[in-house]
Coordinates of C-alpha atoms in Angstrom, one line a residue:
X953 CA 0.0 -6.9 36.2
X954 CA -2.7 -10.1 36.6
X955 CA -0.6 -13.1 36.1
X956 CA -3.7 -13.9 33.0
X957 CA -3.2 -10.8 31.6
X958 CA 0.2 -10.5 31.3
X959 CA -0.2 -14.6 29.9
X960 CA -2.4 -13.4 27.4
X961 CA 0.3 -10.7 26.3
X962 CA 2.9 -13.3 25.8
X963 CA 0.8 -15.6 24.4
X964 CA 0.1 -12.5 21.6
X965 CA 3.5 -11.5 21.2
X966 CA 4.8 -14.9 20.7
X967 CA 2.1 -15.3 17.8
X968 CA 3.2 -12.2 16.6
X969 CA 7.1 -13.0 16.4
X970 CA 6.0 -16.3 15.0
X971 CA 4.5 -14.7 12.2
X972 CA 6.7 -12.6 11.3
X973 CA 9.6 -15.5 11.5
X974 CA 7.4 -16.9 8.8
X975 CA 7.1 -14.0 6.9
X976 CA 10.8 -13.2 6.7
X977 CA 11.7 -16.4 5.6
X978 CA 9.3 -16.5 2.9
X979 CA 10.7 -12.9 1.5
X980 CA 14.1 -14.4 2.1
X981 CA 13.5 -17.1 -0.3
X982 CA 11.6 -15.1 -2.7
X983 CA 13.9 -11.8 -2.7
X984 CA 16.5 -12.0 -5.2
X985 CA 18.6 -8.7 -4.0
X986 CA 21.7 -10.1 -2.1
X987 CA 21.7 -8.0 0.1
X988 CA 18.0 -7.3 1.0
X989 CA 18.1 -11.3 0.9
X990 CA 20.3 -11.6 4.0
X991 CA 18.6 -8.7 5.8
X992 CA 15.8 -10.7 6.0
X993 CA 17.3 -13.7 6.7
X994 CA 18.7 -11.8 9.4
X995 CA 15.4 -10.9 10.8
X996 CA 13.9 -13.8 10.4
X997 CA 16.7 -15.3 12.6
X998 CA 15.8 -12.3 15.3
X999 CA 12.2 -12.8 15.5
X1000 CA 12.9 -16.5 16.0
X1001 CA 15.2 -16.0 19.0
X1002 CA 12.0 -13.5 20.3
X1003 CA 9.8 -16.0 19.5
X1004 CA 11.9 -18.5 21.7
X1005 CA 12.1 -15.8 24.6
X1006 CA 8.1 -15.6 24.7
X1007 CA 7.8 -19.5 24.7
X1008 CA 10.2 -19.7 27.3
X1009 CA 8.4 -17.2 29.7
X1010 CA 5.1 -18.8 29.0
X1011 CA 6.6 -22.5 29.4
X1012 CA 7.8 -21.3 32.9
X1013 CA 3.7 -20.7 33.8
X1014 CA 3.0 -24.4 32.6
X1015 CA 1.5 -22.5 28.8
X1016 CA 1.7 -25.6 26.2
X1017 CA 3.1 -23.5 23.8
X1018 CA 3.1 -26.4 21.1
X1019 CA -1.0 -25.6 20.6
X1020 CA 0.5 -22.0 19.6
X1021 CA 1.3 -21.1 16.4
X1022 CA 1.7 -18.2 13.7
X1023 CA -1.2 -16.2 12.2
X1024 CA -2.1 -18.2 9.3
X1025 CA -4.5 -15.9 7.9
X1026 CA -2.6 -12.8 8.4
X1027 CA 0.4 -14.5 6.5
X1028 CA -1.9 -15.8 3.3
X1029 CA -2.7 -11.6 3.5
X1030 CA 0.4 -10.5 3.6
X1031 CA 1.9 -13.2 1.2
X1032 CA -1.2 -11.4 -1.2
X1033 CA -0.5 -8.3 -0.8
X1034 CA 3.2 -8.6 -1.0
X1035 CA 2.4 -9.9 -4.8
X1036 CA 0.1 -7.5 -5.3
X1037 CA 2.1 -4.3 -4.6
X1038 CA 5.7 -6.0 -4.9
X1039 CA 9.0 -5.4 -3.7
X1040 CA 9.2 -1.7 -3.1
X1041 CA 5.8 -0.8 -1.1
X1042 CA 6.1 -4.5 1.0
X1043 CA 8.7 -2.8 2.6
X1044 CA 6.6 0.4 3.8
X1045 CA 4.1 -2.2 5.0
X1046 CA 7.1 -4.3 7.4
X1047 CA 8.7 -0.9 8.4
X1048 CA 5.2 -0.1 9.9
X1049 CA 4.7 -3.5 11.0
X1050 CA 7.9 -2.9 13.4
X1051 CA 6.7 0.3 14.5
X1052 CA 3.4 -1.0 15.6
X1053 CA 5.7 -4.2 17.7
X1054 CA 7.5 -1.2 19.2
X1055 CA 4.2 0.2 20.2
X1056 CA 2.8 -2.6 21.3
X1057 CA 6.0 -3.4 23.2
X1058 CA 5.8 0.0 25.2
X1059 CA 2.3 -0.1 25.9
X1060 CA 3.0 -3.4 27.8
X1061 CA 5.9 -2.6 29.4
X1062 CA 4.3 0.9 31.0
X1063 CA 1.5 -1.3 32.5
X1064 CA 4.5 -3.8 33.9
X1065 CA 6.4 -3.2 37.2
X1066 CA 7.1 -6.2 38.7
X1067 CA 10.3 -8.1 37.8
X1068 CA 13.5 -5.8 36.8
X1069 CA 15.2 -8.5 35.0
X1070 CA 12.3 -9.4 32.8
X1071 CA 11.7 -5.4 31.5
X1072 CA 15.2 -5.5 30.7
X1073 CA 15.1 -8.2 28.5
X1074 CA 11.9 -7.0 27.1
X1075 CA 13.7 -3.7 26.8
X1076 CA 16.2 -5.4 24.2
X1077 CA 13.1 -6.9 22.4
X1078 CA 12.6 -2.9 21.7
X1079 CA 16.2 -2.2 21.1
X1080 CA 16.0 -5.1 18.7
X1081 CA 12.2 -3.9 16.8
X1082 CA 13.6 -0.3 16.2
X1083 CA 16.8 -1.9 14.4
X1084 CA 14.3 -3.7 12.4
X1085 CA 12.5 -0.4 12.2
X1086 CA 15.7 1.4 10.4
X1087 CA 16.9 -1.6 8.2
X1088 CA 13.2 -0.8 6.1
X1089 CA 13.7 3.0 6.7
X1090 CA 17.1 2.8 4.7
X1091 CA 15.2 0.6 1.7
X1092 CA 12.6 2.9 1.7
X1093 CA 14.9 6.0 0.8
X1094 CA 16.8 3.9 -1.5
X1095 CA 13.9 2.7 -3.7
X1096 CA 11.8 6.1 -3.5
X1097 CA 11.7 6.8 -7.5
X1098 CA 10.0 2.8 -7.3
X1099 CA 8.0 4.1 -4.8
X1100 CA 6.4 7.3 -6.6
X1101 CA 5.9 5.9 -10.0
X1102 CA 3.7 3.2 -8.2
X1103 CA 2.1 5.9 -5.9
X1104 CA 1.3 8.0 -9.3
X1105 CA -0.2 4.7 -10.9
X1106 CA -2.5 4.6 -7.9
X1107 CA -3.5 8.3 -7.9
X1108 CA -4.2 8.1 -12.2
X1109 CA -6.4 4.8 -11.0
X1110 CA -8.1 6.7 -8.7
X1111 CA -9.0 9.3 -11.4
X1112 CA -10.5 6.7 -13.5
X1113 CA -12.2 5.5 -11.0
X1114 CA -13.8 8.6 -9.7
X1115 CA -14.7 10.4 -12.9
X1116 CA -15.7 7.5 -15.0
X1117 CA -18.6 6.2 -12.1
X1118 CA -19.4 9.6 -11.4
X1119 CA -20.4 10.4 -15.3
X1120 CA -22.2 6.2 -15.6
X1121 CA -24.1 7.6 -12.5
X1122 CA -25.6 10.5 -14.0
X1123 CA -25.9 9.4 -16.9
X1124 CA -27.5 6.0 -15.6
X1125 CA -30.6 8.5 -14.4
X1126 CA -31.5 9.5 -18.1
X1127 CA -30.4 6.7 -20.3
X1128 CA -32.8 3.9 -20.5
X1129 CA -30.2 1.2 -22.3
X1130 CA -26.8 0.1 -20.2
X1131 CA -25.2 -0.6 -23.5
X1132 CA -25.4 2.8 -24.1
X1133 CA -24.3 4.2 -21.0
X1134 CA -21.1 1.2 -21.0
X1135 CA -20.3 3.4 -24.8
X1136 CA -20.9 6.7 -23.0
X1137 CA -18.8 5.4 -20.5
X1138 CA -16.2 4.5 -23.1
X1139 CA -16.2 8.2 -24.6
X1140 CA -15.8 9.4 -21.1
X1141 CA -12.9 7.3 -20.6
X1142 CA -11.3 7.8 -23.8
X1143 CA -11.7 11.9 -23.5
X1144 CA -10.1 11.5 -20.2
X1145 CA -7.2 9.3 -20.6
X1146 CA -6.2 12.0 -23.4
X1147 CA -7.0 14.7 -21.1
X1148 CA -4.9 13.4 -18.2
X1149 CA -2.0 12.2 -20.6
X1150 CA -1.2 15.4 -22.2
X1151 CA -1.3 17.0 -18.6
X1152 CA 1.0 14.7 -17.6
X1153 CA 3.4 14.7 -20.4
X1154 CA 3.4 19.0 -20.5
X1155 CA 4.3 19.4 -16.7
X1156 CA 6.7 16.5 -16.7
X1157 CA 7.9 17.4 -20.5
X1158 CA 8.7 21.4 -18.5
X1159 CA 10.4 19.8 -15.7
X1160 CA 12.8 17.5 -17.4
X1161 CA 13.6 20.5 -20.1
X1162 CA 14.4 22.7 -17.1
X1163 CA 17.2 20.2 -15.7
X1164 CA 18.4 19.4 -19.0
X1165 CA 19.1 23.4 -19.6
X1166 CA 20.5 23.2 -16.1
X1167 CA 23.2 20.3 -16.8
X1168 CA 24.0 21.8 -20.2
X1169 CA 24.5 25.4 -18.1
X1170 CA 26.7 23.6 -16.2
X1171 CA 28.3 21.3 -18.1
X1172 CA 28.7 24.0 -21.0
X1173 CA 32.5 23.1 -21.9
X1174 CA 32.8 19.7 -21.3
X1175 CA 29.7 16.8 -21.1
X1176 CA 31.0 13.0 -20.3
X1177 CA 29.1 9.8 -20.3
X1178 CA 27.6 10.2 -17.4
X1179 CA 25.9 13.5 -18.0
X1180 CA 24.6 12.8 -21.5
X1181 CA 23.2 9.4 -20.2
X1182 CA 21.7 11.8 -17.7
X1183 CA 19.9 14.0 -20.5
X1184 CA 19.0 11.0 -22.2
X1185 CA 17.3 10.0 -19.3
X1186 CA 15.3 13.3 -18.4
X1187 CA 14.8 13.5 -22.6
X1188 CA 12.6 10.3 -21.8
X1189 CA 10.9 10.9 -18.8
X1190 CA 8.0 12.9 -20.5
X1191 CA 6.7 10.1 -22.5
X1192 CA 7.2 7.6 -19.3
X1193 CA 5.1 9.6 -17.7
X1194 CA 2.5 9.9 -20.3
X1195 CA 2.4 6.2 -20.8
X1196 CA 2.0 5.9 -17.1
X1197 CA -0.9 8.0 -16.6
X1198 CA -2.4 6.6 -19.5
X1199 CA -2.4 3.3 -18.3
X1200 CA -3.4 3.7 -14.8
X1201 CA -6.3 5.9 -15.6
X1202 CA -7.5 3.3 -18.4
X1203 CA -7.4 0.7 -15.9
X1204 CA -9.7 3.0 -13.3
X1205 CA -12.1 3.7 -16.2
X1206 CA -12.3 0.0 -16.8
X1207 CA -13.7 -0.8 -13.8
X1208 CA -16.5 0.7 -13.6
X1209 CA -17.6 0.2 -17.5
X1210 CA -17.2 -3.5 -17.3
X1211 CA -20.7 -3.8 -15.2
X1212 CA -23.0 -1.9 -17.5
X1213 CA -21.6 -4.3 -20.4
X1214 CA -23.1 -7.0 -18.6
X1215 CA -26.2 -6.3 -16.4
X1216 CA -29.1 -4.4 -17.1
X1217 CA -28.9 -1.1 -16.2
X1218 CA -30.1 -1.0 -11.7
X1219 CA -27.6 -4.6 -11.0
X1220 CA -24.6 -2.3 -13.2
X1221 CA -25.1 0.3 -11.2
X1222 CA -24.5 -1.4 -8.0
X1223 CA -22.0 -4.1 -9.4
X1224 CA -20.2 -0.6 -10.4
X1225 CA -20.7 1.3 -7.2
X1226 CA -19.3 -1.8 -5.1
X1227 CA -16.4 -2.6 -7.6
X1228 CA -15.7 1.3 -7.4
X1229 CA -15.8 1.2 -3.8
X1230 CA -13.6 -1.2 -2.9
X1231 CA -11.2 -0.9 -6.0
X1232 CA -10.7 3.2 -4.3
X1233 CA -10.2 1.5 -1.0
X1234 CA -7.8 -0.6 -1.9
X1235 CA -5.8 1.8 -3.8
X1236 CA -5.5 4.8 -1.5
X1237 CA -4.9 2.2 1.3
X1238 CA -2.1 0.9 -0.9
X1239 CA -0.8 5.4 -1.2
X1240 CA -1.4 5.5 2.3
X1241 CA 1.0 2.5 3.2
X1242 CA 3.4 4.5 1.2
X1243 CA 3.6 8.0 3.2
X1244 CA 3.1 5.8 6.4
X1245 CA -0.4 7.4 7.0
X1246 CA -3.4 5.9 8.5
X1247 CA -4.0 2.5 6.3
X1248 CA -7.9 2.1 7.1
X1249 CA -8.9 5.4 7.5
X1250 CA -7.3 6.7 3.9
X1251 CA -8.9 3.9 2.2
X1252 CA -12.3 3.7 3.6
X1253 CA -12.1 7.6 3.2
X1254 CA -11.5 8.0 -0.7
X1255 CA -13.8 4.7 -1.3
X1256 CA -16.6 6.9 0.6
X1257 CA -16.0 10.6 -0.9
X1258 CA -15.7 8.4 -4.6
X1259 CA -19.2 7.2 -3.9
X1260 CA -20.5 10.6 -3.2
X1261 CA -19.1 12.0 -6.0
X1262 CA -21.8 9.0 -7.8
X1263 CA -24.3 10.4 -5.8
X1264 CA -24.4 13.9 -6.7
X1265 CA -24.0 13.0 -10.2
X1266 CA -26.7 10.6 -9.7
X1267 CA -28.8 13.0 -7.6
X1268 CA -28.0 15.7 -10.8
X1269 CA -29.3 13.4 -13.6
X1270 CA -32.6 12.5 -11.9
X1271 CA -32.8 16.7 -11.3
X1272 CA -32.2 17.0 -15.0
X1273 CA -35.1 13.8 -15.5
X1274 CA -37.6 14.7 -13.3
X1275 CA -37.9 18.6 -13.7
X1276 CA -36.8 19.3 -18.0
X1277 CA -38.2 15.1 -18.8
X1278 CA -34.9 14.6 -19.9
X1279 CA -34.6 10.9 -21.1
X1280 CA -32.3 8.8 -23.8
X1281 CA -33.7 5.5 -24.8

């Protein structure tokens, strides 16, 4: 490997592990769980002794590694984002942080065959990025009930979203007066937030009766603390669910509304298309983080099929205007 090259590879990696460093310490300080609290103290102690490896190597090529310091912008993101999603998804996002530093890790070492001693030591940078790897793997099964409820909040969103711009788009093709179609809007929103919240309390309302029956089968003689405060729990989990979906598709429907209340009818309908767009991209990116799928390409995928869905509906409405002179004032 070129001597610049593999400079500019340190020089990346030690930016990286700098970052991170950072990162870690911050959660550390924010993190009130003891014991997630000292894991990342832990790691932030680990990517600082990385950090020093990397300045070392590069200070042995004459590199002024005091000009080289942490990604501030990626921090401020991740700092956001951290706040914006909270404890439980933050740590999808660092467990596939560390899988793309093992990655990234491999990739250079494959393309490196000079000195022995150095790949061995990079080799224990590895050893070290997959520990870091399973530390977030173990939270990640231990908080998955956290996980799905804010997964389901996404997916109600994401309803909203869809079906409320969809219907302001067709409708926007045939009503003259925004005010109108923001109250259309409203009704659409209202009908569906009932729609989806008796869905949601039926299924889940089956479900929790069906392990209730089951304890009670098996608990038939005798039923402790522990197993009522179990039915008691399952008794409830109909309503949470209701009040769940209701909320996260009223905040969806929201979004779009808002514009038409505003701005005359054409600025609404872009305002609402863009706010839409990236509100969808966000959100699925946000799911996708939490399966560990494809961030960019889940997001940018659900904000683009949400604007078609406008389309058609759009497309539909100026069908309905043009052909049967269909028009509200």
């Amino acid at each position: 490997m070129a001597t610049d090259t593999n400079t500019k590879y340190q020089l990346k990696f030690l930016r990286d592990e700098l970052t991170d460093m950072v990162f870690y310490t911050y959660l550390y300080r924010k993190t009130r769980d003891p014991e997630l609290k000292e894991d990342f103290r832990k790691l932030a102690t680990t990517e600082n002794e990385h950090a020093n490896f990397w300045g070392q190597e590069l200070k042995s090529t004459n590199v002024d590694i005091n000009k080289v310091s942490y990604r501030k912008i990626k921090y401020v993101f991740m700092k956001i984002i951290r706040n914006l999603i909270g404890g439980s998804l933050i740590i999808n996002l660092l467990e596939h942080g560390e899988y793309q530093s093992i990655k990234k890790y491999k990739e250079y070492l494959d393309n490196y065959t000079e000195d022995d001693k150095y790949r061995n030591k990079v080799n224990e940078l590895i050893v070290s990025e997959m520990q870091h790897e399973e530390i977030f793997a173990n939270k990640i099964s231990s908080s998955v009930k956290n996980i799905q409820k804010s997964r389901d909040f996404l997916y109600g969103m994401s309803d909203g979203l869809v079906e409320v711009l969809a219907t302001l788009a067709g409708l926007s093709a045939i009503i003259t007066s925004h005010i109108d179609i923001a109250l259309s809007g409203v009704v659409v929103g209202i009908s569906g937030t009932f729609s989806m919240t008796l869905g949601a309390y039926l299924a889940q309302k089956s479900e929790s009766e069906y392990k209730i029956a089951m304890l009670n089968r098996k608990h038939i003689f005798s039923k402790s603390k522990g197993v009522q405060k179990m039915i008691d729990r399952y008794s409830s989990e109909a309503t949470n669910s209701a009040l769940n979906t209701a909320l996260s598709y009223i905040t969806g429907a929201i979004i779009p509304i808002l514009p038409f209340i505003f701005f005359s009818k054409f600025i609404a309908v872009i305002l609402a298309v863009i706010l839409v767009f990236v509100a969808q991209g966000i959100s699925n990116s946000i799911v996708a983080l939490s399966l560990n799928t494809p961030i960019l390409k889940s997001g940018l995928r659900a904000a683009v099929l949400a604007l078609g869905a406008a389309a058609v509906t759009f497309t539909a409405g100026e069908i309905f205007h043009l052909i049967f002179h269909i028009s509200l004032l």
